[in-house]
Amino acid sequence: FSVATVLNSGLQAMGKSFIAIKNVLRALIFHVLYVVAMLKVSGAILGILVTGSILYSATMCFGNIKSLEKYFGCKFRTLSVIAKPVLASVLMGVVAIATYSILSGLEFGNFVSLAVTIAVAVAVYFIMFYLRDDYISKGVFTRSNKINID
């Protein structure tokens, strides 16, 4: 959600408020249609609202990315900014579940098991995301020589 909000603010700051509003409206319509359709076929209200919010943010985010790429000639580094953190989070979750299962099976107690699990999970995420990623040094967007963003 934060990436979508930052990109939305970026479009507005660059004088493309109408485009940002169109992307928000498109995402909101998709969100409402999804929630209404899913509520008719399922009773999992909380899950539907959560997934609907995620889909709203993703729709708004990708709409804003495409708009920035189209109007300002820049390329969003999707792999570094979105895919790598998601993969690092998934791996961190798997390692955390495994660590907690092993430690609680050895009966270290809930507090010790949780403390060690959190430390291991943070270490895995840090190694997978921060030490192996280059988006901090290269930036979020790469600039094309076709259009001047000034």
N, CA and C of each residue as an Amber inpcrd file, in Angstrom:
protein
   450
   0.8240000  -1.1890000   0.0000000   0.0000000   0.0000000   0.0000000
   0.8650000   1.2480000   0.0000000   1.9820000   1.2090000   0.6930000
   2.8420000   2.3980000   0.7690000   3.4590000   2.7270000  -0.5790000
   3.8150000   1.7220000  -1.3780000   4.3680000   1.9890000  -2.7070000
   3.3260000   2.6870000  -3.5670000   2.0710000   2.2320000  -3.4950000
   1.0000000   2.8510000  -4.2650000   0.7940000   4.2990000  -3.8430000
   0.8530000   4.5670000  -2.5550000   0.6620000   5.9250000  -2.0530000
   1.8020000   6.8440000  -2.4850000   3.0180000   6.3670000  -2.4090000
   4.1740000   7.1780000  -2.8230000   4.0980000   7.4740000  -4.3180000
   3.7620000   6.4680000  -5.1220000   3.6600000   6.6930000  -6.5590000
   2.5060000   7.6330000  -6.8920000   1.4150000   7.5280000  -6.1610000
   0.2810000   8.4250000  -6.3450000   0.7020000   9.8620000  -6.0430000
   1.4250000  10.0500000  -4.9590000   1.9270000  11.3820000  -4.6050000
   2.9070000  11.8950000  -5.6600000   3.7110000  10.9980000  -6.1890000
   4.6590000  11.3820000  -7.2330000   3.9640000  11.8860000  -8.4830000
   2.9050000  11.2060000  -8.8980000   2.1420000  11.6660000 -10.0630000
   1.5160000  13.0310000  -9.8040000   0.9790000  13.2060000  -8.6180000
   0.3640000  14.4910000  -8.2860000   1.4150000  15.6020000  -8.2620000
   2.5850000  15.3300000  -7.7200000   3.6380000  16.3370000  -7.6410000
   4.1580000  16.7250000  -9.0180000   4.0510000  15.8110000  -9.9640000
   4.5360000  16.0840000 -11.3220000   3.4520000  16.6820000 -12.2150000
   2.3410000  17.0810000 -11.6050000   1.2870000  17.7330000 -12.3670000
   0.3570000  16.7890000 -13.0980000   0.3300000  15.5500000 -12.7280000
  -0.5310000  14.5560000 -13.3740000  -1.5900000  14.0480000 -12.3910000
  -2.2400000  14.9840000 -11.6930000  -3.2410000  14.6130000 -10.6830000
  -4.3940000  13.8290000 -11.2810000  -4.8280000  14.2200000 -12.4740000
  -5.9610000  13.5410000 -13.0920000  -5.6460000  12.0740000 -13.3620000
  -4.4250000  11.7820000 -13.7500000  -4.0280000  10.3950000 -14.0030000
  -4.0460000   9.6080000 -12.7030000  -3.5460000  10.2070000 -11.6300000
  -3.5630000   9.5350000 -10.3320000  -4.9910000   9.2680000  -9.8840000
  -5.8850000  10.2220000 -10.1100000  -7.2950000  10.0390000  -9.7390000
  -7.9250000   8.9320000 -10.5720000  -7.6090000   8.8700000 -11.8660000
  -8.1360000   7.7880000 -12.7100000  -7.6620000   6.4260000 -12.2040000
  -6.3960000   6.3360000 -11.7950000  -5.8750000   5.0640000 -11.2910000
  -6.5500000   4.6670000  -9.9810000  -6.7890000   5.6410000  -9.1020000
  -7.4750000   5.3640000  -7.8340000  -8.9080000   4.9230000  -8.1100000
  -9.5820000   5.6080000  -9.0320000 -10.9600000   5.2500000  -9.3610000
 -11.0410000   3.8510000  -9.9640000 -10.1210000   3.5330000 -10.8560000
 -10.0850000   2.1990000 -11.4630000  -9.8680000   1.1230000 -10.3910000
  -8.9520000   1.3880000  -9.4760000  -8.6740000   0.4300000  -8.4020000
  -9.8710000   0.2930000  -7.4630000 -10.5480000   1.3940000  -7.1660000
 -11.7110000   1.3550000  -6.2820000 -12.8590000   0.5680000  -6.9110000
 -13.0960000   0.7700000  -8.1970000 -14.1500000   0.0050000  -8.8890000
 -13.8130000  -1.4830000  -8.8610000 -12.5610000  -1.8270000  -9.1450000
 -12.1400000  -3.2320000  -9.1080000 -12.3140000  -3.8090000  -7.7070000
 -11.9480000  -3.0240000  -6.6910000 -12.0740000  -3.4620000  -5.3010000
 -13.5340000  -3.7390000  -4.9390000 -14.4220000  -2.8190000  -5.2800000
 -15.8410000  -2.9870000  -4.9460000 -16.4330000  -4.1850000  -5.6810000
 -16.1300000  -4.3250000  -6.9630000 -16.6420000  -5.4700000  -7.7240000
 -16.1450000  -6.7920000  -7.1410000 -14.8710000  -6.8310000  -6.7710000
 -14.3170000  -8.0450000  -6.1800000 -15.0010000  -8.3810000  -4.8570000
 -15.1250000  -7.3960000  -3.9760000 -15.7100000  -7.6390000  -2.6590000
 -17.1630000  -8.0780000  -2.7850000 -17.9440000  -7.4040000  -3.6240000
 -19.3560000  -7.7690000  -3.7960000 -19.4790000  -9.1810000  -4.3640000
 -18.6890000  -9.4770000  -5.3900000 -18.7550000 -10.8110000  -6.0010000
 -18.3480000 -11.8970000  -5.0140000 -17.2910000 -11.6600000  -4.2680000
 -16.8280000 -12.6830000  -3.3260000 -17.7790000 -12.8510000  -2.1420000
 -18.4130000 -11.7800000  -1.6940000 -19.3650000 -11.8920000  -0.5900000
 -20.5900000 -12.7070000  -0.9880000 -20.9120000 -12.7150000  -2.2870000
 -22.0470000 -13.5120000  -2.7530000 -21.7490000 -15.0080000  -2.7700000
 -20.4740000 -15.3830000  -2.9020000 -20.1290000 -16.8040000  -2.9910000
 -19.4480000 -17.3550000  -1.7460000 -19.0350000 -16.4810000  -0.8370000
 -18.3150000 -16.9580000   0.3410000 -18.7580000 -16.1840000   1.5760000
 -18.6070000 -16.8260000   2.7080000 -18.9490000 -16.1810000   3.9620000
 -17.7380000 -15.7000000   4.7370000 -16.5680000 -15.8100000   4.1590000
 -15.3330000 -15.4110000   4.8360000 -15.1440000 -13.9060000   4.6910000
 -15.9070000 -13.1420000   5.4540000 -15.9490000 -11.6880000   5.2920000
 -14.5880000 -11.0480000   5.5330000 -13.9400000 -11.4030000   6.6150000
 -12.6480000 -10.7910000   6.9300000 -11.6090000 -11.0900000   5.8540000
 -11.5370000 -12.3340000   5.4110000 -10.5880000 -12.7060000   4.3670000
 -10.8570000 -11.9770000   3.0620000 -12.1200000 -11.8120000   2.7320000
 -12.4890000 -11.1010000   1.5060000 -12.0890000  -9.6360000   1.5940000
 -12.3200000  -9.0160000   2.7470000 -11.9480000  -7.6100000   2.9050000
 -10.4380000  -7.4210000   2.8630000  -9.6990000  -8.3430000   3.4490000
  -8.2400000  -8.2480000   3.4290000  -7.7130000  -8.4210000   2.0100000
  -8.1580000  -9.4610000   1.3190000  -7.6810000  -9.6730000  -0.0530000
  -8.1590000  -8.5510000  -0.9740000  -9.3550000  -8.0230000  -0.7220000
  -9.8360000  -6.8870000  -1.5080000  -8.9570000  -5.6650000  -1.3310000
  -8.5210000  -5.4140000  -0.1080000  -7.6290000  -4.2780000   0.1410000
  -6.2740000  -4.4760000  -0.5250000  -5.7800000  -5.6990000  -0.5030000
  -4.5100000  -5.9940000  -1.1650000  -4.6480000  -5.7930000  -2.6750000
  -5.7460000  -6.2870000  -3.2440000  -5.9650000  -6.1150000  -4.6820000
  -6.1340000  -4.6440000  -5.0500000  -6.8080000  -3.8730000  -4.1980000
  -6.9530000  -2.4350000  -4.4330000  -5.5850000  -1.7650000  -4.4920000
  -4.7420000  -2.0590000  -3.5170000  -3.4080000  -1.4520000  -3.4750000
  -2.5720000  -1.8700000  -4.6750000  -2.6330000  -3.1570000  -5.0220000
  -1.8480000  -3.6420000  -6.1630000  -2.3280000  -3.0160000  -7.4610000
  -3.6480000  -2.9070000  -7.6350000  -4.1870000  -2.3000000  -8.8480000
  -3.7740000  -0.8350000  -8.9550000  -3.8780000  -0.1070000  -7.8610000
  -3.4870000   1.2970000  -7.8570000  -1.9830000   1.4340000  -8.0990000
  -1.2020000   0.5760000  -7.4740000   0.2480000   0.6250000  -7.6120000
   0.6710000   0.3860000  -9.0620000   0.1660000  -0.6870000  -9.6650000
   0.5800000  -0.9960000 -11.0300000   0.0330000   0.0070000 -12.0340000
  -1.1440000   0.5850000 -11.7690000  -1.6540000   1.6560000 -12.6240000
  -0.7510000   2.8780000 -12.5630000  -0.3090000   3.2370000 -11.3630000
   0.5900000   4.3750000 -11.2140000   1.9570000   4.1080000 -11.8320000
   2.4470000   2.8910000 -11.7000000   3.7290000   2.5310000 -12.3150000
   3.6460000   2.6860000 -13.8290000   2.5970000   2.1350000 -14.4220000
   2.4400000   2.2260000 -15.8830000   2.2930000   3.6790000 -16.3300000
   1.5910000   4.4890000 -15.5420000   1.4410000   5.9040000 -15.8900000
   2.7760000   6.6330000 -15.8330000   3.5570000   6.3870000 -14.8020000
   4.8760000   7.0170000 -14.6980000   5.7840000   6.5890000 -15.8410000
   5.7340000   5.3110000 -16.1740000   6.5630000   4.8290000 -17.2840000
   6.1280000   5.4550000 -18.6070000   4.8250000   5.5790000 -18.8040000
   4.2910000   6.1080000 -20.0610000   4.5630000   7.5950000 -20.2220000
   4.2780000   8.3890000 -19.2020000   4.3430000   9.8340000 -19.3440000
   5.7150000  10.4340000 -19.0620000   6.5560000   9.7210000 -18.3430000
   7.8370000  10.2980000 -17.9750000   9.0320000   9.5060000 -18.4940000
   8.7920000   8.4510000 -19.2390000   9.8720000   7.7240000 -19.8830000
  10.8520000   7.0480000 -18.9480000  10.3800000   6.6170000 -17.7850000
  11.2630000   5.9280000 -16.8530000  10.7860000   4.4840000 -16.7010000
  11.6520000   3.6370000 -16.2230000  11.3270000   2.2220000 -16.0560000
  11.3960000   1.8700000 -14.5820000  10.3020000   1.3350000 -14.0510000
  10.2280000   0.9370000 -12.6400000  10.9460000  -0.3870000 -12.4600000
  11.7850000  -0.4830000 -11.4450000  12.5560000  -1.6930000 -11.1890000
  11.7240000  -2.6470000 -10.3240000  10.7330000  -3.2840000 -10.9440000
   9.7600000  -4.1260000 -10.2470000  10.4240000  -5.2700000  -9.4920000
  11.4030000  -5.8870000 -10.0970000  12.0490000  -7.0290000  -9.4480000
  12.6640000  -6.6280000  -8.1100000  13.4080000  -5.5350000  -8.0850000
  14.0740000  -5.1230000  -6.8460000  13.1180000  -4.5550000  -5.8160000
  12.1000000  -3.8180000  -6.2670000  11.2500000  -3.0950000  -5.3300000
  10.0790000  -3.9400000  -4.8290000   9.5790000  -4.8620000  -5.6320000
   8.4050000  -5.6440000  -5.2290000   8.7230000  -7.1300000  -5.0750000
   9.3070000  -7.7450000  -6.0820000   9.4870000  -9.2010000  -6.0720000
  10.4890000  -9.6650000  -5.0040000  11.6190000  -8.9990000  -4.8850000
  12.6240000  -9.4370000  -3.9100000  12.1320000  -9.3370000  -2.4700000
  11.4660000  -8.2360000  -2.0820000  10.9410000  -8.2120000  -0.7090000
   9.8730000  -9.2740000  -0.4500000   9.0350000  -9.5560000  -1.4510000
   8.0080000 -10.5880000  -1.2740000   8.6660000 -11.9520000  -1.0970000
   9.6360000 -12.2610000  -1.9340000  10.3280000 -13.5460000  -1.8140000
  11.0840000 -13.6530000  -0.4870000  11.7150000 -12.5530000  -0.0570000
  12.4060000 -12.5630000   1.2280000  11.4180000 -12.7800000   2.3740000
  10.2330000 -12.1900000   2.2700000   9.2100000 -12.3610000   3.3090000
   8.6950000 -13.7920000   3.3640000   8.4890000 -14.3900000   2.1950000
   8.0170000 -15.7810000   2.1570000   9.0580000 -16.7090000   2.7690000
  10.3160000 -16.5470000   2.3800000  11.3740000 -17.3840000   2.9390000
  11.5030000 -17.1590000   4.4420000  11.3940000 -15.9080000   4.8800000
  11.4590000 -15.6020000   6.3030000  10.3250000 -16.3090000   7.0490000
   9.1200000 -16.3080000   6.4680000   7.9910000 -16.9770000   7.0960000
   8.1910000 -18.4780000   7.2190000   8.7190000 -19.0940000   6.1630000
   8.9730000 -20.5410000   6.1930000  10.0150000 -20.8800000   7.2490000
  11.0940000 -20.0920000   7.2870000  12.1450000 -20.3270000   8.2790000
  11.6090000 -20.0920000   9.6960000  10.7700000 -19.0810000   9.8720000
  10.2100000 -18.7970000  11.1960000   9.3090000 -19.9360000  11.6690000
   8.4740000 -20.4500000  10.7800000   7.5950000 -21.5730000  11.1460000
   8.4200000 -22.8000000  11.5130000   9.4310000 -23.0870000  10.7020000
  10.2770000 -24.2490000  10.9770000  11.0400000 -24.0850000  12.2920000
  11.5940000 -22.9010000  12.5070000  12.3530000 -22.6510000  13.7360000
  11.4740000 -22.7920000  14.9630000  10.2870000 -22.1840000  14.9190000
   9.3870000 -22.2570000  16.0700000   8.9190000 -23.6900000  16.3100000
   8.6290000 -24.4180000  15.2340000   8.1850000 -25.8080000  15.3840000
   9.2620000 -26.6670000  16.0390000  10.4940000 -26.4840000  15.6030000
  11.6000000 -27.2590000  16.1740000  11.8080000 -26.9010000  17.6430000
  11.8620000 -25.6050000  17.9450000  12.1340000 -25.1740000  19.3220000
  10.9850000 -25.5120000  20.2680000   9.7570000 -25.3750000  19.8210000
   8.6400000 -25.7140000  20.7070000   8.5330000 -27.2270000  20.8750000
   8.9840000 -27.9800000  19.8660000   9.0260000 -29.4370000  19.9960000
  10.0640000 -29.9020000  20.9890000  11.1270000 -29.1190000  21.1320000
  12.1680000 -29.4450000  22.1050000  11.8290000 -28.9180000  23.5000000
  10.6820000 -28.2860000  23.6100000  10.1320000 -27.7750000  24.8650000
  11.0560000 -26.7710000  25.5610000  11.4630000 -25.7680000  24.7910000
  12.2260000 -24.6720000  25.3680000  11.3300000 -23.6590000  26.0600000
  10.0680000 -23.7680000  25.8680000   9.1340000 -22.7910000  26.4160000
   8.7550000 -21.7840000  25.3500000   7.5940000 -21.2130000  25.4980000
   7.0630000 -20.3180000  24.4740000   7.9060000 -19.0480000  24.3270000
   8.3210000 -18.4370000  25.4310000   9.0830000 -17.1930000  25.3610000
  10.4160000 -17.3850000  24.6460000  11.1480000 -18.3960000  25.0170000
  12.4530000 -18.6620000  24.3980000  12.2730000 -19.0290000  22.9290000
  11.2840000 -19.8700000  22.6490000  11.0270000 -20.2650000  21.2620000
  10.7010000 -19.0510000  20.3960000   9.8530000 -18.1710000  20.9040000
   9.4930000 -16.9650000  20.1460000  10.6790000 -16.0220000  19.9780000
  11.4320000 -15.8120000  21.0220000  12.5730000 -14.8920000  20.9500000
  13.6030000 -15.3800000  19.9290000  13.9300000 -16.6490000  19.9700000
  14.8980000 -17.1970000  19.0180000  14.3270000 -17.1730000  17.6000000
  13.0540000 -17.4950000  17.4590000  12.4120000 -17.4930000  16.1400000
  12.4310000 -16.1040000  15.5280000  12.1210000 -15.0930000  16.3090000
  12.1290000 -13.7200000  15.7930000  13.5350000 -13.3130000  15.3850000
  14.5260000 -13.6520000  16.1870000  15.9110000 -13.3140000  15.8470000
  16.3480000 -13.9960000  14.5540000  16.0110000 -15.2700000  14.4040000
  16.3750000 -16.0070000  13.1890000  15.6330000 -15.4370000  11.9740000
  14.3520000 -15.1190000  12.1400000  13.5640000 -14.5770000  11.0350000
  14.1070000 -13.2260000  10.5800000  14.4600000 -12.3750000  11.5170000
  15.0290000 -11.0650000  11.1680000  16.3580000 -11.2490000  10.4370000
  17.1690000 -12.1620000  10.8990000  18.4560000 -12.4160000  10.2440000
  18.2590000 -12.9210000   8.8170000  17.3170000 -13.8250000   8.6190000
  17.0500000 -14.3670000   7.2740000  16.5720000 -13.2520000   6.3560000
  15.6440000 -12.4320000   6.8300000  15.1300000 -11.3360000   6.0030000
  16.2360000 -10.3470000   5.6640000  17.0420000 -10.0020000   6.6430000
  18.1340000  -9.0580000   6.4180000  19.1050000  -9.5890000   5.3700000
  19.4690000 -10.8500000   5.4870000  20.4050000 -11.4440000   4.5290000
  19.7920000 -11.5210000   3.1390000  18.5370000 -11.9810000   3.0580000
  17.8960000 -12.1610000   1.7540000  17.5790000 -10.8350000   1.0650000
  17.2040000  -9.8320000   1.8090000  16.7310000  -8.5990000   1.1950000
  17.7900000  -7.5050000   1.1560000  18.3240000  -7.1380000   2.2740000
  19.2150000  -5.9820000   2.3260000  20.6170000  -6.2630000   1.8000000
  21.1940000  -7.3680000   2.1700000  22.5640000  -7.6280000   1.7340000
  22.6430000  -8.0380000   0.2710000  21.5740000  -8.6270000  -0.2590000
  21.6130000  -9.1120000  -1.6280000  20.9510000  -8.1630000  -2.6160000
  20.3510000  -7.0780000  -2.1600000  19.6110000  -6.1990000  -3.0580000
  20.4330000  -4.9710000  -3.4070000  20.2100000  -4.4710000  -4.6080000
  20.9670000  -3.3240000  -5.0680000  20.0870000  -2.1040000  -5.3140000
  18.8310000  -2.1350000  -4.8830000  17.9510000  -1.0050000  -5.1930000
  18.3390000   0.2470000  -4.4330000  19.0200000   0.1000000  -3.3110000
  19.4230000   1.2730000  -2.5480000  20.4580000   2.0730000  -3.3430000
  21.3750000   1.3890000  -4.0000000  22.4090000   2.0970000  -4.7420000
  21.9560000   2.5120000  -6.1390000  21.0260000   1.7780000  -6.7450000
  20.6160000   2.0770000  -8.1100000  19.3310000   2.8880000  -8.2010000
  18.5480000   2.9570000  -7.1520000  17.3060000   3.7140000  -7.1950000
  16.1240000   2.8400000  -7.5970000  14.9430000   3.4140000  -7.4790000
  13.7160000   2.6870000  -7.7710000  13.3950000   2.7210000  -9.2530000
  13.6820000   3.8380000  -9.9070000  13.4180000   3.9900000 -11.3300000
  14.7300000   4.0860000 -12.0830000  14.7360000   3.5750000 -13.3170000
  15.8420000   3.8360000 -14.2210000  15.3230000   4.8180000 -15.2470000
  16.1500000   5.7340000 -15.6270000  15.7110000   6.8240000 -16.4880000
  16.0340000   6.5350000 -17.9440000  15.0620000   6.7890000 -18.7930000
  15.2450000   6.6410000 -20.2280000  15.7570000   7.9550000 -20.7930000
  16.4790000   7.8980000 -21.8610000  16.9760000   9.1140000 -22.5060000
  15.9610000   9.7390000 -23.4480000  14.8060000   9.0890000 -23.6110000
  13.8040000   9.5940000 -24.5540000  13.1180000  10.8690000 -24.0650000
  12.7360000  10.8950000 -22.7890000  11.9420000  12.0090000 -22.2680000
  12.6490000  12.5900000 -21.0540000  12.6600000  13.8960000 -20.9640000
  13.2750000  14.5620000 -19.8250000  12.2320000  14.7260000 -18.7100000
  12.5450000  14.2940000 -17.5090000  11.6000000  14.3140000 -16.3840000
  11.5820000  15.6850000 -15.7110000  12.5180000  16.5600000 -15.9830000
  12.6000000  17.8530000 -15.3000000  11.3260000  18.5510000 -15.2390000
